[in-house]
Tab-separated table of C-alpha atoms in Angstrom:
chain	number	residue	atom	x	y	z
E	1	LYS	CA	74.056	-8.119	-60.065
E	2	LEU	CA	76.755	-6.092	-61.728
E	3	THR	CA	74.272	-3.958	-63.702
E	4	LYS	CA	72.245	-3.284	-60.554
E	5	LEU	CA	75.329	-2.236	-58.573
E	6	GLN	CA	76.567	-0.028	-61.404
E	7	LYS	CA	73.204	1.776	-61.468
E	8	GLU	CA	73.453	2.346	-57.720
E	9	LYS	CA	77.000	3.632	-58.152
E	10	SER	CA	75.837	5.996	-60.904
E	11	LYS	CA	73.144	7.375	-58.563
E	12	ARG	CA	75.752	7.991	-55.845
E	13	GLU	CA	77.944	9.798	-58.393
E	14	THR	CA	75.001	12.022	-59.412
E	15	ILE	CA	74.336	12.898	-55.753
E	16	ASN	CA	78.031	13.656	-55.192
E	17	LYS	CA	78.140	15.790	-58.341
E	18	GLU	CA	75.376	17.949	-56.842
E	19	VAL	CA	77.445	18.309	-53.648
E	20	LEU	CA	80.433	19.278	-55.800
E	21	LYS	CA	78.333	21.844	-57.654
E	22	THR	CA	77.347	23.495	-54.368
E	23	MET	CA	80.942	23.512	-53.075
E	24	CYS	CA	82.250	25.029	-56.307
E	25	LYS	CA	79.650	27.803	-56.098
E	26	VAL	CA	80.569	28.582	-52.475
E	27	ASP	CA	84.332	28.629	-53.218
E	28	ASN	CA	83.835	30.438	-56.564
E	29	ILE	CA	85.559	27.652	-58.547
E	30	ASP	CA	84.864	26.814	-62.192
E	31	MET	CA	83.369	23.317	-62.138
E	32	TYR	CA	83.728	22.658	-65.880
E	33	ILE	CA	86.225	23.720	-68.543
E	34	PRO	CA	86.000	23.235	-72.346
E	35	LYS	CA	87.224	19.845	-73.622
E	36	TYR	CA	89.031	18.954	-76.848
E	37	ALA	CA	87.213	19.833	-80.072
E	38	ASN	CA	87.138	16.218	-81.343
E	39	SER	CA	85.712	14.844	-78.081
E	40	LYS	CA	82.067	13.753	-77.778
E	41	ARG	CA	81.720	15.663	-74.496
E	42	LYS	CA	82.187	19.405	-74.832
E	43	TYR	CA	83.170	19.996	-71.199
E	44	LYS	CA	85.181	18.243	-68.487
E	45	LEU	CA	85.786	18.815	-64.765
E	46	SER	CA	88.430	21.418	-63.962
E	47	LYS	CA	91.535	20.382	-61.952
E	48	GLU	CA	90.221	22.072	-58.797
E	49	ALA	CA	86.795	20.450	-59.181
E	50	LYS	CA	88.404	17.038	-59.768
E	51	ALA	CA	90.402	17.303	-56.554
E	52	ILE	CA	87.274	18.253	-54.564
E	53	TYR	CA	85.248	15.494	-56.224
E	54	LYS	CA	87.879	12.866	-55.304
E	55	SER	CA	87.752	13.937	-51.669
E	56	ILE	CA	83.920	13.804	-51.703
E	57	LEU	CA	83.982	10.247	-53.116
E	58	SER	CA	86.636	9.113	-50.633
E	59	GLU	CA	84.387	10.218	-47.748
E	60	ASP	CA	81.269	8.551	-49.194
E	61	LYS	CA	81.091	5.172	-47.415
E	62	LYS	CA	78.195	3.869	-49.541
E	63	TYR	CA	80.125	4.668	-52.718
E	64	LYS	CA	83.227	2.890	-51.434
E	65	LYS	CA	81.198	-0.216	-50.512
E	66	LEU	CA	79.582	-0.297	-53.946
E	67	ASN	CA	83.001	0.037	-55.587
E	68	LYS	CA	84.356	-2.930	-53.630
E	69	LYS	CA	81.380	-5.102	-54.563
E	70	ILE	CA	81.669	-4.112	-58.241
E	71	ASN	CA	85.420	-4.867	-58.321
E	72	LYS	CA	84.812	-8.309	-56.770
E	73	LEU	CA	82.124	-9.116	-59.334
E	74	PHE	CA	84.355	-7.911	-62.188
E	75	GLU	CA	87.128	-10.208	-60.949
E	76	LYS	CA	84.698	-13.127	-60.651
E	77	ARG	CA	83.323	-12.531	-64.159
E	78	THR	CA	86.858	-12.308	-65.599
E	79	ASN	CA	87.853	-15.592	-63.954
E	80	ILE	CA	84.720	-17.352	-65.280
E	81	GLN	CA	85.345	-15.900	-68.747
E	82	ASP	CA	89.034	-16.918	-68.776
E	83	ASP	CA	88.182	-20.441	-67.653
E	84	PHE	CA	85.514	-20.791	-70.378
E	85	TYR	CA	87.801	-19.418	-73.108
E	86	LYS	CA	90.663	-21.754	-72.117
E	87	LYS	CA	88.333	-24.775	-72.184
E	88	LEU	CA	86.913	-23.686	-75.540
E	89	ALA	CA	90.422	-23.163	-76.973
E	90	TYR	CA	91.452	-26.637	-75.739
E	91	LYS	CA	88.359	-28.234	-77.331
E	92	LEU	CA	88.738	-26.464	-80.694
E	93	SER	CA	92.510	-27.030	-80.903
E	94	ASN	CA	91.973	-30.763	-80.365
E	95	GLU	CA	89.207	-31.021	-82.978
E	96	PHE	CA	90.649	-28.855	-85.779
E	97	ASP	CA	94.014	-28.258	-87.479
E	98	LEU	CA	92.960	-25.014	-89.170
E	99	LEU	CA	90.508	-22.376	-87.922
E	100	PHE	CA	89.113	-19.395	-89.820
E	101	LEU	CA	88.038	-16.417	-87.710
E	102	GLU	CA	86.216	-13.312	-88.840
E	103	ASP	CA	88.414	-10.241	-88.302
E	104	LEU	CA	85.764	-8.155	-86.542
E	105	ASN	CA	86.016	-4.491	-85.592
E	106	ILE	CA	84.161	-4.347	-82.264
E	107	ASN	CA	84.135	-0.524	-82.143
E	108	ASN	CA	82.244	-0.412	-85.454
E	109	MET	CA	79.831	-3.119	-84.293
E	110	VAL	CA	79.004	-1.344	-81.019
E	111	ASN	CA	78.912	2.135	-82.624
E	112	GLY	CA	77.481	3.775	-79.474
E	113	ASP	CA	74.569	1.320	-79.278
E	114	ILE	CA	73.953	0.419	-75.608
E	115	SER	CA	72.313	-2.887	-76.585
E	116	ASN	CA	75.637	-3.954	-78.167
E	117	GLN	CA	77.801	-3.091	-75.142
E	118	ASN	CA	77.993	-6.787	-74.193
E	119	LEU	CA	80.336	-7.241	-77.158
E	120	TYR	CA	82.933	-5.291	-75.164
E	121	ASN	CA	82.274	-7.420	-72.079
E	122	ALA	CA	82.716	-10.587	-74.139
E	123	SER	CA	86.394	-9.635	-74.766
E	124	LEU	CA	86.551	-11.340	-78.149
E	125	SER	CA	90.164	-10.188	-78.608
E	126	LYS	CA	91.049	-12.159	-75.458
E	127	LEU	CA	89.361	-15.274	-76.865
E	128	ILE	CA	91.231	-14.897	-80.181
E	129	THR	CA	94.560	-14.443	-78.336
E	130	ILE	CA	94.016	-17.509	-76.108
E	131	LEU	CA	92.846	-19.590	-79.084
E	132	SER	CA	95.718	-18.459	-81.358
E	133	ASN	CA	98.340	-19.157	-78.670
E	134	LYS	CA	96.894	-22.610	-77.961
E	135	MET	CA	96.798	-23.516	-81.668
E	136	LEU	CA	100.356	-22.263	-82.260
E	137	THR	CA	101.812	-24.199	-79.325
E	138	ILE	CA	100.626	-27.487	-80.872
E	139	GLY	CA	101.570	-26.560	-84.441
E	140	LYS	CA	98.108	-25.661	-85.721
E	141	ILE	CA	96.862	-22.549	-87.535
E	142	VAL	CA	94.379	-19.706	-86.950
E	143	HIS	CA	93.694	-17.632	-90.072
E	144	LYS	CA	91.791	-14.317	-89.935
E	145	VAL	CA	89.297	-13.505	-92.674
E	146	GLU	CA	88.002	-10.044	-93.652
E	147	SER	CA	84.484	-9.508	-92.331
E	148	TYR	CA	83.102	-7.569	-95.316
E	149	TYR	CA	79.613	-8.689	-96.443
E	150	THR	CA	79.797	-12.084	-94.670
E	151	SER	CA	76.183	-11.697	-93.479
E	152	GLN	CA	74.902	-10.058	-96.688
E	153	ASP	CA	76.369	-12.394	-99.321
E	154	CYS	CA	74.389	-15.521	-100.236
E	155	SER	CA	76.530	-18.544	-99.291
E	156	THR	CA	74.888	-20.914	-101.805
E	157	LYS	CA	77.443	-22.201	-104.313
E	158	GLY	CA	77.227	-20.344	-107.620
E	159	CYS	CA	74.926	-17.605	-106.270
E	160	THR	CA	76.375	-14.081	-106.224
E	161	TYR	CA	73.437	-12.208	-104.655
E	162	ARG	CA	74.261	-9.581	-101.991
E	163	ASN	CA	71.471	-8.475	-99.645
E	164	LYS	CA	72.188	-4.748	-99.259
E	165	THR	CA	68.916	-4.139	-97.375
E	166	LEU	CA	69.778	-6.531	-94.510
E	167	LYS	CA	69.234	-4.876	-91.117
E	168	LYS	CA	70.884	-5.592	-87.752
E	169	GLU	CA	67.687	-7.042	-86.301
E	170	ASP	CA	67.150	-9.446	-89.250
E	171	ARG	CA	68.169	-12.919	-88.030
E	172	SER	CA	67.221	-14.692	-91.271
E	173	TRP	CA	66.576	-13.765	-94.911
E	174	LEU	CA	65.452	-15.350	-98.186
E	175	CYS	CA	67.684	-15.091	-101.239
E	176	PRO	CA	65.530	-13.886	-104.184
E	177	THR	CA	67.952	-15.413	-106.707
E	178	CYS	CA	68.376	-19.022	-105.522
E	179	HIS	CA	65.428	-19.018	-103.038
E	180	THR	CA	67.577	-20.276	-100.124
E	181	LEU	CA	66.429	-19.318	-96.626
E	182	HIS	CA	69.509	-18.217	-94.686
E	183	LYS	CA	69.991	-18.019	-90.943
E	184	ARG	CA	72.128	-14.907	-90.592
E	185	ASP	CA	74.923	-16.348	-88.391
E	186	VAL	CA	75.082	-19.689	-90.210
E	187	ASN	CA	75.272	-17.896	-93.566
E	188	ALA	CA	78.065	-15.645	-92.251
E	189	ALA	CA	79.984	-18.672	-90.897
E	190	ILE	CA	79.802	-20.453	-94.282
E	191	ASN	CA	81.042	-17.296	-96.041
E	192	VAL	CA	83.918	-16.966	-93.548
E	193	TYR	CA	84.840	-20.607	-94.221
E	194	ASN	CA	84.684	-20.174	-98.023
E	195	LYS	CA	86.725	-16.948	-97.894
E	196	GLY	CA	89.215	-18.572	-95.533
E	197	ILE	CA	89.725	-21.607	-97.802
E	198	LYS	CA	90.223	-19.349	-100.837
E	199	ASN	CA	92.658	-16.997	-99.050
E	200	PHE	CA	94.595	-19.816	-97.412
E	201	GLN	CA	95.000	-21.745	-100.671
E	202	ALA	CA	96.294	-18.578	-102.364
E	203	LEU	CA	98.694	-17.998	-99.462
E	204	VAL	CA	100.052	-21.559	-99.516
E	205	SER	CA	100.540	-21.490	-103.300
E	206	GLU	CA	102.851	-18.426	-103.130
E	207	PRO	CA	106.404	-19.216	-104.415
E	208	LYS	CA	108.105	-17.965	-101.213
E	209	LEU	CA	106.047	-20.307	-99.030
E	210	GLN	CA	106.660	-23.240	-101.366
E	211	LYS	CA	110.443	-22.730	-101.133
E	212	THR	CA	110.412	-22.540	-97.325
E	213	ALA	CA	108.124	-25.601	-97.153
């Protein structure tokens, strides 16, 4: 529903941009001005054009209706998401004393790919915050692990093979060294666990922590 409404909204914006274009021509106003050099878009709307565009949108009843519907759906989705994350955090905090999470960089994962935009919608940072807060309130620990090569490294004990040719679309792969067939996400999870155990043991064994303990 949300995607459909957003497409309709985008169409209304395109129509209104054409109206703006005509009005700027009539009033001899520069519609676009150069943007910052490091920006992806080379041009942006001028101040005068922005003011006119706002007034056009405010008079567009269809656009206003679409906006209201979209805002309601966003609110609904957020509430559903929050409820799910709180229930998940409650479940995990009851089952485990120590959790290892992959420290993911969502911007790098999305990298302009439209098919990966749902990663933004998933609000993983929100989930991590809710989970961390829940664990801390009951005296349990969440430990972040670096995400480097977690999918590429073979998780079989004693095997050091790294699959440098692994592509995003590959959901499984066969290790040529130990001949283990890996499911990508399961392999990554095992590597996160192994890294987490190693890092956490090193952290706990530090002299400063031993004194405070």
